[in-house]
Short mmCIF file of C-alpha atoms in Angstrom, two decimals:
data_model
loop_
_atom_site.label_atom_id
_atom_site.label_comp_id
_atom_site.label_asym_id
_atom_site.label_seq_id
_atom_site.Cartn_x
_atom_site.Cartn_y
_atom_site.Cartn_z
CA UNK A 1 37.19 -48.62 36.03
CA UNK A 2 33.99 -50.04 37.46
CA UNK A 3 31.10 -51.69 35.71
CA UNK A 4 27.36 -51.80 35.97
CA UNK A 5 24.73 -54.13 34.56
CA UNK A 6 23.23 -53.00 31.27
CA UNK A 7 20.42 -51.26 33.10
CA UNK A 8 22.79 -48.93 34.93
CA UNK A 9 24.97 -45.91 34.11
CA UNK A 10 28.70 -45.38 34.40
CA UNK A 11 29.96 -43.68 37.56
CA UNK A 12 32.14 -40.68 38.25
CA UNK A 13 34.61 -40.10 41.09
CA UNK A 14 33.27 -40.54 44.61
CA UNK A 15 29.83 -41.51 43.38
CA UNK A 16 28.38 -44.35 45.42
CA UNK A 17 26.60 -47.27 43.86
CA UNK A 18 22.84 -47.58 44.20
CA UNK A 19 21.20 -50.78 45.46
CA UNK A 20 19.08 -51.11 42.32
CA UNK A 21 22.24 -51.10 40.16
CA UNK A 22 23.11 -54.59 41.39
CA UNK A 23 22.44 -57.88 39.66
CA UNK A 24 23.17 -60.95 41.73
CA UNK A 25 24.58 -63.96 39.91
CA UNK A 26 22.27 -66.92 39.70
CA UNK A 27 23.14 -69.91 41.83
CA UNK A 28 23.23 -72.11 38.75
CA UNK A 29 26.03 -70.12 37.16
CA UNK A 30 29.24 -71.92 38.04
CA UNK A 31 32.70 -70.50 37.74
CA UNK A 32 34.08 -71.41 34.33
CA UNK A 33 37.53 -69.95 33.82
CA UNK A 34 39.94 -71.63 31.46
CA UNK A 35 43.46 -70.38 32.17
CA UNK A 36 44.75 -71.87 28.92
CA UNK A 37 44.74 -68.56 27.09
CA UNK A 38 47.59 -68.50 24.62
CA UNK A 39 48.93 -66.00 22.11
CA UNK A 40 49.24 -66.96 18.47
CA UNK A 41 52.79 -67.58 17.36
CA UNK A 42 54.47 -64.91 15.33
CA UNK A 43 52.71 -62.03 17.07
CA UNK A 44 54.92 -58.99 17.50
CA UNK A 45 52.81 -58.04 20.50
CA UNK A 46 52.79 -61.49 22.06
CA UNK A 47 52.78 -62.15 25.74
CA UNK A 48 55.90 -61.62 27.79
CA UNK A 49 56.13 -65.28 28.61
CA UNK A 50 55.94 -66.42 25.01
CA UNK A 51 52.40 -67.70 25.32
CA UNK A 52 52.96 -69.91 28.35
CA UNK A 53 50.21 -70.33 30.93
CA UNK A 54 52.25 -69.31 33.97
CA UNK A 55 50.58 -66.72 36.22
CA UNK A 56 53.15 -63.92 36.40
CA UNK A 57 51.29 -61.56 38.74
CA UNK A 58 52.89 -60.85 42.10
CA UNK A 59 51.04 -61.59 45.34
CA UNK A 60 50.77 -58.93 48.04
CA UNK A 61 49.64 -59.04 51.64
CA UNK A 62 46.87 -56.74 52.78
CA UNK A 63 49.35 -55.11 55.16
CA UNK A 64 51.65 -54.18 52.23
CA UNK A 65 48.85 -52.55 50.28
CA UNK A 66 47.50 -50.74 53.33
CA UNK A 67 50.96 -49.28 53.85
CA UNK A 68 51.19 -48.32 50.17
CA UNK A 69 47.98 -46.27 50.41
CA UNK A 70 48.65 -44.83 53.89
CA UNK A 71 45.92 -47.08 55.24
CA UNK A 72 43.61 -46.21 52.33
CA UNK A 73 43.53 -42.53 53.20
CA UNK A 74 40.94 -40.34 51.51
CA UNK A 75 43.56 -38.13 49.86
CA UNK A 76 44.87 -41.22 47.99
CA UNK A 77 41.44 -41.99 46.50
CA UNK A 78 41.40 -41.87 42.68
CA UNK A 79 37.82 -42.97 42.04
CA UNK A 80 34.90 -45.09 43.13
CA UNK A 81 32.32 -47.25 41.40
CA UNK A 82 30.19 -50.34 41.77
CA UNK A 83 33.30 -52.51 42.23
CA UNK A 84 34.73 -50.51 45.15
CA UNK A 85 37.47 -47.90 45.31
CA UNK A 86 40.73 -47.20 43.50
CA UNK A 87 43.64 -45.64 45.37
CA UNK A 88 46.99 -44.24 44.32
CA UNK A 89 49.78 -45.91 46.25
CA UNK A 90 53.52 -46.40 46.47
CA UNK A 91 54.93 -49.89 46.98
CA UNK A 92 57.53 -49.79 49.75
CA UNK A 93 59.47 -52.74 48.31
CA UNK A 94 60.10 -51.14 44.90
CA UNK A 95 59.12 -47.47 45.42
CA UNK A 96 56.80 -47.86 42.41
CA UNK A 97 53.68 -45.70 42.04
CA UNK A 98 50.65 -47.94 41.44
CA UNK A 99 46.86 -47.92 41.32
CA UNK A 100 45.23 -50.25 43.85
CA UNK A 101 41.65 -51.37 43.34
CA UNK A 102 39.99 -52.54 46.55
CA UNK A 103 36.89 -54.58 45.76
CA UNK A 104 33.86 -53.83 47.88
CA UNK A 105 33.03 -57.05 49.72
CA UNK A 106 29.33 -56.26 49.25
CA UNK A 107 29.73 -54.77 45.78
CA UNK A 108 29.13 -55.86 42.22
CA UNK A 109 32.48 -57.35 41.39
CA UNK A 110 32.81 -60.63 43.22
CA UNK A 111 35.20 -63.56 43.40
CA UNK A 112 34.39 -64.65 39.87
CA UNK A 113 35.30 -61.33 38.25
CA UNK A 114 38.37 -60.98 40.48
CA UNK A 115 39.68 -64.35 39.32
CA UNK A 116 38.90 -63.63 35.65
CA UNK A 117 40.81 -60.35 35.79
CA UNK A 118 43.86 -61.89 37.46
CA UNK A 119 43.96 -64.70 34.91
CA UNK A 120 43.38 -62.53 31.85
CA UNK A 121 45.87 -59.80 32.68
CA UNK A 122 48.47 -62.30 33.87
CA UNK A 123 48.37 -64.19 30.58
CA UNK A 124 47.80 -61.40 28.07
CA UNK A 125 50.26 -58.56 27.52
CA UNK A 126 50.10 -55.75 24.98
CA UNK A 127 51.06 -52.05 24.93
CA UNK A 128 47.37 -51.16 24.82
CA UNK A 129 46.29 -53.34 27.77
CA UNK A 130 46.82 -52.11 31.32
CA UNK A 131 49.56 -53.98 33.15
CA UNK A 132 48.51 -55.98 36.22
CA UNK A 133 51.35 -55.92 38.72
CA UNK A 134 49.77 -58.19 41.30
CA UNK A 135 46.88 -58.97 43.60
CA UNK A 136 45.93 -59.62 47.21
CA UNK A 137 43.55 -62.35 48.37
CA UNK A 138 44.02 -62.21 52.15
CA UNK A 139 40.95 -63.65 53.88
CA UNK A 140 37.95 -61.89 52.40
CA UNK A 141 40.03 -58.98 51.07
CA UNK A 142 40.33 -58.77 47.27
CA UNK A 143 42.65 -56.14 45.81
CA UNK A 144 44.25 -55.66 42.39
CA UNK A 145 47.46 -53.71 41.79
CA UNK A 146 47.95 -52.03 38.40
CA UNK A 147 50.46 -49.73 36.79
CA UNK A 148 49.49 -46.14 37.52
CA UNK A 149 48.02 -44.26 34.54
CA UNK A 150 48.74 -40.58 35.25
CA UNK A 151 46.17 -39.03 32.90
CA UNK A 152 43.16 -40.94 34.23
CA UNK A 153 40.46 -42.25 31.94
CA UNK A 154 39.24 -41.14 28.52
CA UNK A 155 35.95 -40.25 30.20
CA UNK A 156 37.80 -37.70 32.35
CA UNK A 157 38.93 -35.88 29.18
CA UNK A 158 35.67 -36.00 27.23
CA UNK A 159 32.76 -35.43 29.60
CA UNK A 160 31.86 -32.90 32.29
CA UNK A 161 35.15 -31.05 31.94
CA UNK A 162 35.81 -28.01 34.15
CA UNK A 163 36.33 -24.77 32.19
CA UNK A 164 40.07 -24.70 32.83
CA UNK A 165 40.75 -28.26 31.62
CA UNK A 166 42.39 -28.71 28.25
CA UNK A 167 40.16 -30.23 25.56
CA UNK A 168 41.46 -33.12 23.47
CA UNK A 169 42.48 -32.03 19.97
CA UNK A 170 41.66 -34.05 16.85
CA UNK A 171 45.08 -35.67 16.53
CA UNK A 172 45.01 -36.89 20.13
CA UNK A 173 41.49 -38.26 19.73
CA UNK A 174 42.47 -40.32 16.69
CA UNK A 175 45.60 -41.57 18.49
CA UNK A 176 43.48 -42.74 21.43
CA UNK A 177 40.90 -44.37 19.14
CA UNK A 178 43.56 -46.23 17.16
CA UNK A 179 45.35 -47.43 20.30
CA UNK A 180 42.16 -48.68 21.93
CA UNK A 181 41.27 -50.54 18.72
CA UNK A 182 44.71 -52.19 18.72
CA UNK A 183 44.16 -53.44 22.26
CA UNK A 184 40.83 -54.94 21.20
CA UNK A 185 42.42 -56.46 18.08
CA UNK A 186 44.98 -58.21 20.28
CA UNK A 187 42.21 -59.79 22.35
CA UNK A 188 40.21 -60.86 19.30
CA UNK A 189 42.96 -61.97 16.91
CA UNK A 190 46.10 -62.79 18.91
CA UNK A 191 44.69 -64.49 22.01
CA UNK A 192 43.80 -68.15 21.52
CA UNK A 193 40.95 -68.76 22.15
CA UNK A 194 39.86 -65.20 21.40
CA UNK A 195 38.82 -63.00 24.31
CA UNK A 196 35.61 -60.96 24.27
CA UNK A 197 36.20 -57.87 26.40
CA UNK A 198 32.50 -57.21 27.06
CA UNK A 199 32.93 -53.90 28.90
CA UNK A 200 34.47 -51.43 26.46
CA UNK A 201 33.59 -47.87 27.46
CA UNK A 202 35.34 -44.54 27.94
CA UNK A 203 35.87 -45.01 31.68
CA UNK A 204 37.71 -48.28 31.01
CA UNK A 205 40.20 -46.70 28.59
CA UNK A 206 43.03 -45.34 30.73
CA UNK A 207 45.60 -42.84 29.48
CA UNK A 208 49.33 -42.84 30.13
CA UNK A 209 51.97 -40.28 29.25
CA UNK A 210 51.38 -38.78 25.81
CA UNK A 211 47.74 -39.91 25.95
CA UNK A 212 48.72 -43.51 25.22
CA UNK A 213 45.53 -45.56 25.77
CA UNK A 214 45.21 -48.88 27.58
CA UNK A 215 42.14 -51.06 28.10
CA UNK A 216 41.47 -51.83 31.76
CA UNK A 217 39.02 -53.75 33.96
CA UNK A 218 38.75 -57.28 32.59
CA UNK A 219 36.37 -58.69 35.18
CA UNK A 220 33.63 -59.25 32.59
CA UNK A 221 35.89 -60.70 29.86
CA UNK A 222 34.84 -64.03 28.36
CA UNK A 223 36.62 -66.57 26.22
CA UNK A 224 35.13 -66.37 22.73
CA UNK A 225 33.55 -69.13 20.64
CA UNK A 226 35.79 -71.85 19.24
CA UNK A 227 35.34 -74.49 16.58
CA UNK A 228 31.92 -74.47 14.96
CA UNK A 229 30.38 -72.30 17.66
CA UNK A 230 29.23 -68.87 16.55
CA UNK A 231 28.66 -67.27 19.95
CA UNK A 232 28.91 -67.67 23.70
CA UNK A 233 25.70 -67.63 25.72
CA UNK A 234 25.97 -65.77 29.01
CA UNK A 235 24.03 -63.50 31.34
CA UNK A 236 23.85 -59.95 30.04
CA UNK A 237 26.37 -57.73 31.80
CA UNK A 238 28.06 -54.53 30.77
CA UNK A 239 27.09 -50.87 30.67
CA UNK A 240 23.86 -49.48 29.31
CA UNK A 241 24.45 -47.55 26.10
CA UNK A 242 27.46 -49.64 25.09
CA UNK A 243 25.86 -53.12 24.89
CA UNK A 244 25.26 -54.47 21.39
CA UNK A 245 21.50 -54.84 20.80
CA UNK A 246 21.61 -58.56 19.93
CA UNK A 247 23.59 -59.31 23.09
CA UNK A 248 21.28 -57.25 25.29
CA UNK A 249 18.23 -59.08 23.90
CA UNK A 250 19.49 -62.67 23.68
CA UNK A 251 22.62 -63.00 25.83
CA UNK A 252 24.45 -64.31 22.74
CA UNK A 253 27.93 -62.81 22.86
CA UNK A 254 30.30 -62.59 19.88
CA UNK A 255 33.42 -60.65 18.92
CA UNK A 256 31.12 -58.31 16.98
CA UNK A 257 29.52 -57.34 20.31
CA UNK A 258 32.82 -55.69 21.23
CA UNK A 259 32.96 -53.99 17.82
CA UNK A 260 29.58 -52.37 18.52
CA UNK A 261 30.81 -51.10 21.90
CA UNK A 262 33.91 -49.73 20.21
CA UNK A 263 31.72 -47.88 17.71
CA UNK A 264 29.91 -46.18 20.60
CA UNK A 265 33.25 -45.14 22.13
CA UNK A 266 34.43 -43.81 18.76
CA UNK A 267 31.24 -41.76 18.47
CA UNK A 268 31.90 -40.32 21.93
CA UNK A 269 35.44 -39.41 20.88
CA UNK A 270 34.21 -37.66 17.72
CA UNK A 271 31.11 -35.95 19.10
CA UNK A 272 32.03 -35.30 22.73
CA UNK A 273 28.61 -36.67 23.70
CA UNK A 274 27.94 -39.38 26.27
CA UNK A 275 26.66 -42.81 25.29
CA UNK A 276 23.61 -42.09 27.45
CA UNK A 277 22.83 -38.54 28.54
CA UNK A 278 19.55 -38.09 30.39
CA UNK A 279 20.07 -34.33 30.54
CA UNK A 280 19.36 -34.01 26.81
CA UNK A 281 16.05 -34.06 24.94
CA UNK A 282 14.43 -37.50 24.66
CA UNK A 283 15.54 -38.06 21.05
CA UNK A 284 19.15 -37.19 21.87
CA UNK A 285 19.66 -39.15 25.10
CA UNK A 286 20.95 -42.29 23.36
CA UNK A 287 24.04 -41.43 21.32
CA UNK A 288 23.61 -44.15 18.68
CA UNK A 289 19.91 -43.37 18.20
CA UNK A 290 20.78 -39.69 17.76
CA UNK A 291 23.59 -40.42 15.29
CA UNK A 292 21.86 -42.94 13.01
CA UNK A 293 19.64 -40.46 11.11
CA UNK A 294 22.62 -38.11 10.68
CA UNK A 295 24.74 -40.89 9.17
CA UNK A 296 22.36 -40.92 6.19
CA UNK A 297 23.19 -37.35 5.13
CA UNK A 298 26.86 -36.48 4.68
CA UNK A 299 26.00 -32.79 4.70
CA UNK A 300 25.10 -33.19 8.39
CA UNK A 301 28.40 -34.78 9.37
CA UNK A 302 29.94 -31.45 10.52
CA UNK A 303 27.04 -31.11 12.98
CA UNK A 304 28.30 -34.25 14.72
CA UNK A 305 31.78 -32.92 15.50
CA UNK A 306 32.44 -32.03 19.14
CA UNK A 307 31.88 -28.27 19.55
CA UNK A 308 34.93 -28.28 21.84
CA UNK A 309 37.06 -28.87 18.74
CA UNK A 310 36.03 -25.40 17.55
CA UNK A 311 36.20 -26.52 13.93
CA UNK A 312 39.85 -27.58 14.28
CA UNK A 313 39.73 -30.90 12.48
CA UNK A 314 40.33 -32.21 8.93
CA UNK A 315 36.98 -32.36 7.17
CA UNK A 316 37.90 -35.48 5.24
CA UNK A 317 39.19 -37.10 8.44
CA UNK A 318 35.90 -36.34 10.20
CA UNK A 319 33.91 -37.98 7.40
CA UNK A 320 36.15 -41.03 7.44
CA UNK A 321 36.06 -41.45 11.23
CA UNK A 322 32.26 -41.15 11.24
CA UNK A 323 32.06 -43.76 8.47
CA UNK A 324 34.05 -46.19 10.64
CA UNK A 325 31.80 -45.50 13.63
CA UNK A 326 28.66 -45.95 11.53
CA UNK A 327 29.79 -49.40 10.38
CA UNK A 328 30.69 -50.48 13.91
CA UNK A 329 27.23 -49.66 15.31
CA UNK A 330 25.26 -51.46 12.60
CA UNK A 331 22.29 -53.24 14.15
CA UNK A 332 23.13 -56.50 12.37
CA UNK A 333 26.39 -57.92 13.77
CA UNK A 334 27.33 -59.52 10.45
CA UNK A 335 27.40 -56.03 8.90
CA UNK A 336 30.00 -54.77 11.36
CA UNK A 337 33.67 -54.84 10.33
CA UNK A 338 36.37 -56.98 11.87
CA UNK A 339 38.34 -55.09 14.49
CA UNK A 340 41.48 -55.60 12.36
CA UNK A 341 39.88 -53.52 9.60
CA UNK A 342 38.95 -50.84 12.12
CA UNK A 343 42.58 -50.75 13.30
CA UNK A 344 43.78 -50.33 9.71
CA UNK A 345 41.43 -47.43 9.09
CA UNK A 346 42.07 -45.62 12.38
CA UNK A 347 45.84 -46.12 12.22
CA UNK A 348 45.74 -44.36 8.87
CA UNK A 349 43.64 -41.51 10.24
CA UNK A 350 45.91 -41.16 13.28
CA UNK A 351 48.90 -40.87 10.95
CA UNK A 352 47.36 -37.92 9.10
CA UNK A 353 48.31 -35.15 11.53
CA UNK A 354 46.01 -32.14 11.34
CA UNK A 355 47.67 -28.72 11.47
CA UNK A 356 45.07 -25.97 11.98
CA UNK A 357 47.57 -23.33 10.83
CA UNK A 358 47.96 -24.83 7.37
CA UNK A 359 44.49 -26.26 6.79
CA UNK A 360 41.37 -24.20 6.30
CA UNK A 361 38.75 -24.26 9.04
CA UNK A 362 35.71 -26.35 8.20
CA UNK A 363 32.26 -24.97 7.62
CA UNK A 364 29.00 -26.86 7.56
CA UNK A 365 28.55 -26.61 3.79
CA UNK A 366 31.87 -28.16 2.82
CA UNK A 367 32.16 -31.56 1.18
CA UNK A 368 35.20 -33.76 1.88
CA UNK A 369 38.26 -32.18 0.35
CA UNK A 370 40.28 -33.82 -2.40
CA UNK A 371 43.63 -35.00 -1.04
CA UNK A 372 46.72 -33.27 -2.47
CA UNK A 373 48.41 -34.93 -5.42
CA UNK A 374 51.45 -36.12 -3.56
CA UNK A 375 53.18 -39.47 -3.53
CA UNK A 376 51.38 -41.84 -1.20
CA UNK A 377 52.32 -45.10 0.44
CA UNK A 378 50.47 -48.34 -0.16
CA UNK A 379 48.23 -47.87 2.84
CA UNK A 380 47.15 -44.42 1.62
CA UNK A 381 46.32 -45.83 -1.82
CA UNK A 382 44.31 -48.59 -0.22
CA UNK A 383 42.14 -46.12 1.67
CA UNK A 384 41.65 -43.87 -1.32
CA UNK A 385 40.69 -46.57 -3.76
CA UNK A 386 44.18 -47.36 -5.10
CA UNK A 387 45.10 -50.75 -6.54
CA UNK A 388 48.25 -51.37 -4.54
CA UNK A 389 46.71 -53.89 -2.18
CA UNK A 390 46.27 -57.60 -2.72
CA UNK A 391 42.56 -57.24 -3.38
CA UNK A 392 41.76 -59.26 -0.29
CA UNK A 393 38.40 -59.04 1.39
CA UNK A 394 39.97 -57.25 4.35
CA UNK A 395 41.48 -54.53 2.16
CA UNK A 396 38.15 -54.09 0.41
CA UNK A 397 36.43 -53.74 3.78
CA UNK A 398 38.93 -51.13 4.92
CA UNK A 399 38.44 -49.13 1.71
CA UNK A 400 34.72 -49.16 2.13
CA UNK A 401 34.93 -47.77 5.62
CA UNK A 402 36.51 -44.45 4.72
CA UNK A 403 35.67 -43.70 1.09
#
């Protein structure tokens, strides 16, 4: 759940931050947090308070949270990163199991990010955003209390798995991808002004029961451009390998910066590879750089599937998911799709359950199979070139992503 500047790498459990991972904020950068984040009317996934600006998070004393974690005992530790440590705890007042993030007073995540996270998660509520229960700001102590996500992060299920840990199957991967995209869509399209997440990565996608995904760690979130503005200018922060190239070079942040980061995550989900993997050969260390030449030859698409899947995936679904990822990681931000179109495409793919017993195992020479001639709903026709849609630009974009 931690973050690093774009020159750093993501962390695993109990890994301590390095001094050279830190970037100190400039003295000229003042705190600019506008709590007037609203949710557009008519949203089915609107905020619990109907779009009001009331801060709903509960306040805790440091004593309460120390008691919840047995005085922050080592056996309650869930993980550690540049921000500090995360503990599993039980609130005595409600008997609720929670995750408690204790910010390192000398760490990367300071007062500014703490305040941003409290404001964002107090005002924005969606099934695919982690729920902030409360916070503690006693003296110089800064702690955040979240709902406990029992399955950990997506990173825990994709990378460096022990031999006895269950691998994610294709259906679960598409469910996670679609859910994460819906959380991002809520931030981009339902929040007003829109919210740019700015730190989308596998370690920030937490998994609940049934592998239900939720975006977490909003300390780097920024309010998006409004009116005639096309971008927000800010210092470059995030995680190396996930940052959109135009943002990393210019500091100009847009909603399409998040779409790029999502494309990297989707590639990780499909391929099982890390965004940055220094253990691989030089040409394969950067996931996007490795994937781009392969995108140009559909015959090489099966080579991109995670070997852990053992060929248990729908060939057509693989092609379509890779097409979505390829569009998201386009170098030119204007060429990337809207996150709403990504949601449409991935929701469709997630609905097409793959049954290895009834579908033939892929081989590297196969082309995408022709779908069976069965009655399809409007959404299926839209994706397969049908004429049931309204012909809108968004429908056309969705069709293009998976044909």
